[in-house]
C-alpha cells in the first residue's frame, strides 16, 4: 500500500483531495491501494480560518454566488473538469446535497434556507459548505483509495529525497511515500517593527495587539470607553470593529433617517487611520448589466511573452502595468458602453478601435476617453482612486468626520447602484490579471525591488483596496458608528507615536494638520503576513532550522527582497530543498498562501479559470504519477 500525507485539511487540502479524486481513475492503477492521511487540529473542510466555531458576526467579503470549490468549463487544466455547486447553488438545493441535520447550528440552517445568490454569507455558512465539499471529495475517491483524518499537529518530517518520509504527529509517526503541506494561513512571531509598541504597552500597563486573525484575537483587554487607535482600514479593521461593537452588545436599528447604532456602553472609542485614510471600497451588490467582456484582451499570454522577450531587467509598473491597466479599463468601458450607452458619446466599435491603438498612459487615449465619456465620474483613473485624500487639508477633526462620512456614503451608494456597473466590469477584468501574474513572478525577470515594492507591497495591496473590500452593509454600519461617536476618523498618512511621560499613544494624520488624539490601546488592524524565519508552525520551523526549506529571496546588485514565503517549484509546487542542492524535493509538495506562488486562492469565483484550481490539478497529477511509479517499483521488486 502507498501512503500520502496531506498536512492541513482546510480549503486548500480539500481542493487537492478533490483533484486527486478527479484524476485518480486515469493515473492511479487499481491493482494497488493508496491510503491518504489528512492531518489538521481543526475540522476538515473549513480548517482553522473557516472553522465553524467562530463569531456569527464575521462575514465573507464575497457574494454566495461568487464562491466555488469546483472546476468548470472555463478551467484550463490537464485533468478532468468536475463541476459542482457554488455556495449559493448548494444552499438553494441543500436538501439534495446535505440534509439539514448535518449542520448542527440552527442559526446557520436558517441562514442557508434564506441565502440569496447576492447575499454575503457568514463565515460559518462557508464552513458548512466546505465541510460538505470535503465529504464529497472523499466519497468521490475510487475504491482503492481510503482516507484517515487525524485531528493533530505535525511536529516534524524526516526522510531522504529517495525514500519514505517519516511524519511525526503528537502521538504517532506516519510513513509516507509523498507529503503535501497545505498549511493555510499561518502565524508568525510579530515583525520587529511592532516590538517597541509591545514593550511600551508592557511597561505602562496598556493594551497592544500586533497583526492577528480577527477570529482568534483576544480583545478582552480593551476596556469599555477606552480610547483605542486602530491602525489599518481594510478587512481586519471591519472584523475588529464588528467584534468591538455588536460583539459587545450594541445593535444597529433602521430608523426614518437611516441606519442608527445603539451602543451598549461596553464599546471603546475607536480612532481609525491608515496610509490612505479611507476604508477599502465595498464589494458591488449587483451583477453585470451588459454582456461579459471577452477577457483578457491586452494582458494575455502572448502579450506577456512579448514583454518577457525584452532584454534586460523588467519592472512591474513600467513594463506590465500599462497592459494590466488597459485590460481593467477595457472591462470598465465595455460594460459602460454596452449597459449604459446613453452616457457615452461614440459608438462602441469606434471607441474600441481607438482604444486598441493607444497605450494606457498616452495623451491620445486620454483625449479619446474624454471625448467618448462626457462625465468624469464614468472615467477610470487609477491614481485618483489610489489616494482619494491626497493633498487634502481640513481645518478641524469635525470637518474630517463630515468629509469621510460623505466619502463613505458616496462609495456605498455607488457600489449598490447598477447604474455604475462599469465598476464591476473593472473588477472582473482585475481578477482576470491573475491568469498571467504567476507567470511573470516565476520568470525571474523582475528586479528584486520590483518584486518587493511593486508586486508584494503595491499591487496586491491595491488589488485588495479596489476589489477585496467589505460588503456594502459594512460601510453603512461604519457610517452609523461614526454618527454615534463610537468610531472617529484620523485621516490619511496616520502616525502613531509613544509618549513615555503619559504612557499613552499619540495619533495624528496629514489630513488635519496639528490635530492629535491620545489613546491607551493600540491595535494593528492588519491581517498577519506569514514569514518563514519567524513562523510559529512547528513543522516549518523545524524544517527551516534543519536547512531543508528556504525562504524566497529575490536579490540583485541593488536590492534584496525577502518575501517570507516558502519557495516552491512553479510548475509542480515541489518544495525546494537546500540539502538537495536547491532542487525540488521529489517527495514533498507545498500549496497555499505560505508559498511563493502568491496568486492562487483556495476557492474562487465561478468561471474565472482560477490559478488555485490549476495549481491543485497540476500538483495532484504530479503526485499520482509519482505514487504510480512507486507502486510499479514495488510490484517489480
Short mmCIF file of N, CA and C in Angstrom, two decimals, residues 91-204:
data_model
loop_
_atom_site.label_atom_id
_atom_site.label_comp_id
_atom_site.label_asym_id
_atom_site.label_seq_id
_atom_site.Cartn_x
_atom_site.Cartn_y
_atom_site.Cartn_z
N UNK A 91 -26.63 26.01 -1.27
CA UNK A 91 -27.64 26.40 -0.28
C UNK A 91 -29.05 26.27 -0.85
N UNK A 92 -29.23 26.60 -2.14
CA UNK A 92 -30.56 26.54 -2.75
C UNK A 92 -31.06 25.10 -2.88
N UNK A 93 -30.13 24.15 -2.95
CA UNK A 93 -30.51 22.74 -3.14
C UNK A 93 -29.97 21.89 -2.00
N UNK A 94 -29.97 22.46 -0.80
CA UNK A 94 -29.23 21.83 0.28
C UNK A 94 -29.81 20.48 0.69
N UNK A 95 -31.12 20.30 0.59
CA UNK A 95 -31.69 19.01 0.97
C UNK A 95 -31.22 17.91 0.01
N UNK A 96 -30.90 18.31 -1.21
CA UNK A 96 -30.35 17.34 -2.16
C UNK A 96 -28.90 17.02 -1.84
N UNK A 97 -28.15 18.05 -1.46
CA UNK A 97 -26.71 17.86 -1.26
C UNK A 97 -26.35 17.42 0.16
N UNK A 98 -27.01 18.02 1.17
CA UNK A 98 -26.63 17.75 2.55
C UNK A 98 -27.84 17.95 3.45
N UNK A 99 -28.37 16.90 4.03
CA UNK A 99 -29.51 17.06 4.93
C UNK A 99 -29.21 18.05 6.05
N UNK A 100 -30.21 18.78 6.46
CA UNK A 100 -30.01 19.83 7.45
C UNK A 100 -29.47 19.29 8.77
N UNK A 101 -29.77 18.03 9.10
CA UNK A 101 -29.29 17.54 10.38
C UNK A 101 -27.77 17.45 10.41
N UNK A 102 -27.11 17.51 9.25
CA UNK A 102 -25.65 17.51 9.23
C UNK A 102 -25.07 18.89 9.56
N UNK A 103 -25.92 19.90 9.66
CA UNK A 103 -25.49 21.25 10.01
C UNK A 103 -25.98 21.53 11.42
N UNK A 104 -25.11 21.49 12.41
CA UNK A 104 -25.59 21.47 13.80
C UNK A 104 -26.22 22.75 14.30
N UNK A 105 -25.83 23.90 13.79
CA UNK A 105 -26.29 25.15 14.37
C UNK A 105 -27.59 25.61 13.72
N UNK A 106 -28.65 25.84 14.50
CA UNK A 106 -29.93 26.26 13.89
C UNK A 106 -29.83 27.62 13.22
N UNK A 107 -28.95 28.51 13.70
CA UNK A 107 -28.78 29.81 13.06
C UNK A 107 -28.22 29.68 11.66
N UNK A 108 -27.25 28.77 11.46
CA UNK A 108 -26.69 28.56 10.13
C UNK A 108 -27.71 27.87 9.23
N UNK A 109 -28.47 26.94 9.78
CA UNK A 109 -29.53 26.30 8.98
C UNK A 109 -30.52 27.35 8.49
N UNK A 110 -30.89 28.26 9.38
CA UNK A 110 -31.84 29.31 8.98
C UNK A 110 -31.23 30.23 7.93
N UNK A 111 -29.97 30.55 8.08
CA UNK A 111 -29.31 31.40 7.10
C UNK A 111 -29.29 30.74 5.73
N UNK A 112 -28.94 29.46 5.68
CA UNK A 112 -28.84 28.77 4.41
C UNK A 112 -30.20 28.63 3.73
N UNK A 113 -31.27 28.50 4.51
CA UNK A 113 -32.61 28.40 3.93
C UNK A 113 -32.99 29.65 3.14
N UNK A 114 -32.51 30.79 3.61
CA UNK A 114 -32.92 32.07 3.00
C UNK A 114 -31.79 32.75 2.24
N UNK A 115 -30.66 32.08 2.07
CA UNK A 115 -29.49 32.70 1.44
C UNK A 115 -29.77 33.00 -0.03
N UNK A 116 -29.68 34.26 -0.40
CA UNK A 116 -29.84 34.67 -1.80
C UNK A 116 -28.48 34.65 -2.48
N UNK A 117 -28.46 34.48 -3.80
CA UNK A 117 -27.17 34.45 -4.51
C UNK A 117 -26.31 35.68 -4.27
N UNK A 118 -26.94 36.85 -4.08
CA UNK A 118 -26.17 38.09 -3.90
C UNK A 118 -25.97 38.46 -2.43
N UNK A 119 -26.31 37.56 -1.51
CA UNK A 119 -26.02 37.79 -0.10
C UNK A 119 -24.54 37.55 0.19
N UNK A 120 -24.06 38.18 1.25
CA UNK A 120 -22.71 37.95 1.74
C UNK A 120 -22.82 37.05 2.97
N UNK A 121 -22.48 35.77 2.83
CA UNK A 121 -22.77 34.82 3.90
C UNK A 121 -21.86 35.01 5.11
N UNK A 122 -22.29 34.43 6.23
CA UNK A 122 -21.39 34.35 7.38
C UNK A 122 -20.28 33.36 7.07
N UNK A 123 -19.19 33.49 7.80
CA UNK A 123 -18.10 32.54 7.61
C UNK A 123 -18.51 31.15 8.08
N UNK A 124 -19.47 31.09 9.00
CA UNK A 124 -19.93 29.77 9.45
C UNK A 124 -20.73 29.08 8.35
N UNK A 125 -21.45 29.83 7.53
CA UNK A 125 -22.13 29.22 6.39
C UNK A 125 -21.11 28.67 5.39
N UNK A 126 -20.04 29.42 5.16
CA UNK A 126 -18.97 28.91 4.30
C UNK A 126 -18.33 27.67 4.89
N UNK A 127 -18.20 27.62 6.22
CA UNK A 127 -17.65 26.44 6.87
C UNK A 127 -18.51 25.22 6.59
N UNK A 128 -19.84 25.39 6.64
CA UNK A 128 -20.74 24.27 6.35
C UNK A 128 -20.58 23.80 4.91
N UNK A 129 -20.43 24.74 3.98
CA UNK A 129 -20.22 24.39 2.57
C UNK A 129 -18.91 23.63 2.40
N UNK A 130 -17.84 24.11 3.03
CA UNK A 130 -16.53 23.46 2.90
C UNK A 130 -16.54 22.07 3.52
N UNK A 131 -17.28 21.90 4.61
CA UNK A 131 -17.42 20.58 5.21
C UNK A 131 -18.06 19.61 4.22
N UNK A 132 -19.10 20.09 3.52
CA UNK A 132 -19.76 19.24 2.53
C UNK A 132 -18.83 18.94 1.35
N UNK A 133 -18.08 19.93 0.89
CA UNK A 133 -17.14 19.71 -0.22
C UNK A 133 -16.12 18.64 0.17
N UNK A 134 -15.63 18.73 1.39
CA UNK A 134 -14.66 17.73 1.85
C UNK A 134 -15.27 16.34 1.81
N UNK A 135 -16.47 16.18 2.36
CA UNK A 135 -17.08 14.86 2.39
C UNK A 135 -17.41 14.35 0.98
N UNK A 136 -17.76 15.25 0.08
CA UNK A 136 -17.99 14.83 -1.32
C UNK A 136 -16.69 14.37 -1.96
N UNK A 137 -15.59 15.11 -1.71
CA UNK A 137 -14.30 14.71 -2.29
C UNK A 137 -13.90 13.32 -1.81
N UNK A 138 -14.10 13.03 -0.52
CA UNK A 138 -13.78 11.71 0.00
C UNK A 138 -14.66 10.65 -0.67
N UNK A 139 -15.95 10.95 -0.81
CA UNK A 139 -16.88 9.99 -1.42
C UNK A 139 -16.55 9.73 -2.88
N UNK A 140 -15.94 10.70 -3.57
CA UNK A 140 -15.63 10.56 -4.99
C UNK A 140 -14.33 9.81 -5.25
N UNK A 141 -13.57 9.48 -4.22
CA UNK A 141 -12.34 8.73 -4.42
C UNK A 141 -12.65 7.32 -4.89
N UNK A 142 -11.82 6.74 -5.75
CA UNK A 142 -12.08 5.36 -6.20
C UNK A 142 -11.91 4.36 -5.04
N UNK A 143 -12.41 3.15 -5.20
CA UNK A 143 -12.45 2.20 -4.08
C UNK A 143 -11.08 1.89 -3.48
N UNK A 144 -10.01 1.94 -4.29
CA UNK A 144 -8.70 1.57 -3.75
C UNK A 144 -8.04 2.69 -2.94
N UNK A 145 -8.72 3.84 -2.85
CA UNK A 145 -8.17 4.98 -2.10
C UNK A 145 -8.99 5.18 -0.83
N UNK A 146 -8.33 5.16 0.30
CA UNK A 146 -9.00 5.36 1.58
C UNK A 146 -8.39 6.56 2.30
N UNK A 147 -9.14 7.10 3.27
CA UNK A 147 -8.73 8.34 3.94
C UNK A 147 -8.89 8.17 5.45
N UNK A 148 -7.89 8.66 6.19
CA UNK A 148 -7.97 8.79 7.64
C UNK A 148 -7.69 10.23 8.01
N UNK A 149 -8.55 10.81 8.85
CA UNK A 149 -8.37 12.18 9.33
C UNK A 149 -7.79 12.13 10.74
N UNK A 150 -6.73 12.89 10.97
CA UNK A 150 -6.10 12.99 12.29
C UNK A 150 -6.27 14.42 12.79
N UNK A 151 -6.98 14.61 13.89
CA UNK A 151 -7.10 15.94 14.50
C UNK A 151 -5.86 16.16 15.35
N UNK A 152 -4.78 16.49 14.70
CA UNK A 152 -3.47 16.56 15.35
C UNK A 152 -2.61 17.56 14.60
N UNK A 153 -1.42 17.80 15.11
CA UNK A 153 -0.46 18.72 14.51
C UNK A 153 0.81 17.95 14.15
N UNK A 154 1.32 18.18 12.94
CA UNK A 154 2.58 17.57 12.55
C UNK A 154 3.72 18.36 13.17
N UNK A 155 4.59 17.66 13.88
CA UNK A 155 5.71 18.31 14.57
C UNK A 155 6.95 18.38 13.70
N UNK A 156 7.23 17.32 12.96
CA UNK A 156 8.41 17.35 12.09
C UNK A 156 8.28 16.28 11.02
N UNK A 157 9.08 16.43 9.99
CA UNK A 157 9.17 15.45 8.90
C UNK A 157 10.63 15.12 8.70
N UNK A 158 10.91 13.86 8.55
CA UNK A 158 12.27 13.39 8.27
C UNK A 158 12.22 12.47 7.06
N UNK A 159 13.34 12.37 6.36
CA UNK A 159 13.39 11.44 5.26
C UNK A 159 14.21 11.95 4.10
N UNK A 160 14.86 11.08 3.37
CA UNK A 160 15.68 11.47 2.22
C UNK A 160 14.82 11.77 1.00
N UNK A 161 15.46 12.28 -0.01
CA UNK A 161 14.74 12.56 -1.24
C UNK A 161 14.34 11.30 -1.99
N UNK A 162 15.03 10.20 -1.72
CA UNK A 162 14.76 8.97 -2.48
C UNK A 162 14.16 7.86 -1.63
N UNK A 163 13.53 8.24 -0.51
CA UNK A 163 12.97 7.21 0.34
C UNK A 163 11.76 7.69 1.11
N UNK A 164 11.16 6.82 1.90
CA UNK A 164 9.96 7.18 2.65
C UNK A 164 10.19 8.34 3.60
N UNK A 165 9.11 9.08 3.85
CA UNK A 165 9.15 10.23 4.76
C UNK A 165 8.47 9.83 6.07
N UNK A 166 9.10 10.22 7.17
CA UNK A 166 8.54 9.96 8.49
C UNK A 166 7.87 11.24 8.99
N UNK A 167 6.56 11.18 9.19
CA UNK A 167 5.77 12.34 9.57
C UNK A 167 5.37 12.17 11.04
N UNK A 168 5.94 13.03 11.89
CA UNK A 168 5.76 12.89 13.34
C UNK A 168 4.57 13.73 13.79
N UNK A 169 3.54 13.05 14.30
CA UNK A 169 2.41 13.72 14.92
C UNK A 169 2.64 13.77 16.43
N UNK A 170 1.63 14.21 17.16
CA UNK A 170 1.79 14.29 18.60
C UNK A 170 1.95 12.94 19.26
N UNK A 171 1.26 11.90 18.72
CA UNK A 171 1.28 10.61 19.40
C UNK A 171 1.61 9.44 18.49
N UNK A 172 2.03 9.71 17.27
CA UNK A 172 2.35 8.62 16.35
C UNK A 172 3.26 9.14 15.23
N UNK A 173 3.79 8.21 14.46
CA UNK A 173 4.62 8.54 13.31
C UNK A 173 4.02 7.85 12.09
N UNK A 174 3.76 8.63 11.06
CA UNK A 174 3.23 8.10 9.81
C UNK A 174 4.36 7.96 8.80
N UNK A 175 4.38 6.87 8.07
CA UNK A 175 5.35 6.67 7.00
C UNK A 175 4.67 6.98 5.67
N UNK A 176 5.26 7.88 4.91
CA UNK A 176 4.60 8.38 3.70
C UNK A 176 5.51 8.27 2.49
N UNK A 177 4.88 7.94 1.36
CA UNK A 177 5.60 8.00 0.09
C UNK A 177 5.65 9.42 -0.45
N UNK A 178 4.61 10.19 -0.16
CA UNK A 178 4.54 11.60 -0.57
C UNK A 178 3.91 12.40 0.56
N UNK A 179 4.37 13.64 0.72
CA UNK A 179 3.84 14.55 1.73
C UNK A 179 3.50 15.87 1.06
N UNK A 180 2.34 16.43 1.39
CA UNK A 180 1.93 17.73 0.86
C UNK A 180 1.62 18.66 2.04
N UNK A 181 2.18 19.85 2.01
CA UNK A 181 1.95 20.85 3.05
C UNK A 181 0.91 21.84 2.55
N UNK A 182 -0.32 21.69 2.99
CA UNK A 182 -1.40 22.63 2.67
C UNK A 182 -1.80 23.31 3.98
N UNK A 183 -0.90 24.09 4.51
CA UNK A 183 -1.00 24.59 5.88
C UNK A 183 -1.89 25.81 6.03
N UNK A 184 -2.25 26.45 4.93
CA UNK A 184 -3.16 27.59 5.01
C UNK A 184 -2.49 28.83 5.56
N UNK A 185 -3.30 29.71 6.16
CA UNK A 185 -2.79 30.96 6.72
C UNK A 185 -2.18 30.68 8.09
N UNK A 186 -0.93 31.08 8.27
CA UNK A 186 -0.16 30.71 9.45
C UNK A 186 0.21 31.94 10.27
N UNK A 187 0.54 31.68 11.52
CA UNK A 187 1.01 32.73 12.42
C UNK A 187 2.53 32.81 12.39
N UNK A 188 3.02 34.01 12.60
CA UNK A 188 4.44 34.25 12.81
C UNK A 188 4.60 35.08 14.07
N UNK A 189 5.77 35.03 14.67
CA UNK A 189 6.07 36.00 15.71
C UNK A 189 5.97 37.39 15.10
N UNK A 190 5.52 38.38 15.87
CA UNK A 190 5.36 39.72 15.29
C UNK A 190 6.64 40.26 14.68
N UNK A 191 6.50 41.02 13.61
CA UNK A 191 7.65 41.67 12.98
C UNK A 191 8.32 42.58 14.00
N UNK A 192 9.65 42.68 13.93
CA UNK A 192 10.36 43.55 14.89
C UNK A 192 9.84 44.98 14.93
N UNK A 193 9.18 45.43 13.86
CA UNK A 193 8.68 46.81 13.86
C UNK A 193 7.63 47.04 14.94
N UNK A 194 7.01 45.96 15.45
CA UNK A 194 5.99 46.10 16.48
C UNK A 194 6.54 45.94 17.89
N UNK A 195 7.83 45.64 18.01
CA UNK A 195 8.40 45.35 19.33
C UNK A 195 8.37 46.56 20.24
N UNK A 196 8.64 47.74 19.70
CA UNK A 196 8.69 48.93 20.55
C UNK A 196 7.33 49.23 21.17
N UNK A 197 6.27 49.08 20.40
CA UNK A 197 4.94 49.32 20.94
C UNK A 197 4.55 48.24 21.95
N UNK A 198 4.95 46.99 21.70
CA UNK A 198 4.66 45.92 22.66
C UNK A 198 5.38 46.18 23.98
N UNK A 199 6.65 46.59 23.89
CA UNK A 199 7.41 46.90 25.11
C UNK A 199 6.79 48.09 25.85
N UNK A 200 6.39 49.10 25.08
CA UNK A 200 5.76 50.29 25.66
C UNK A 200 4.48 49.90 26.42
N UNK A 201 3.65 49.07 25.79
CA UNK A 201 2.42 48.64 26.43
C UNK A 201 2.70 47.86 27.71
N UNK A 202 3.70 46.99 27.68
CA UNK A 202 4.03 46.21 28.87
C UNK A 202 4.52 47.10 30.01
N UNK A 203 5.31 48.11 29.69
CA UNK A 203 5.85 48.99 30.74
C UNK A 203 4.76 49.83 31.40
N UNK A 204 3.78 50.24 30.58
CA UNK A 204 2.77 51.18 31.09
C UNK A 204 1.42 50.53 31.37
#
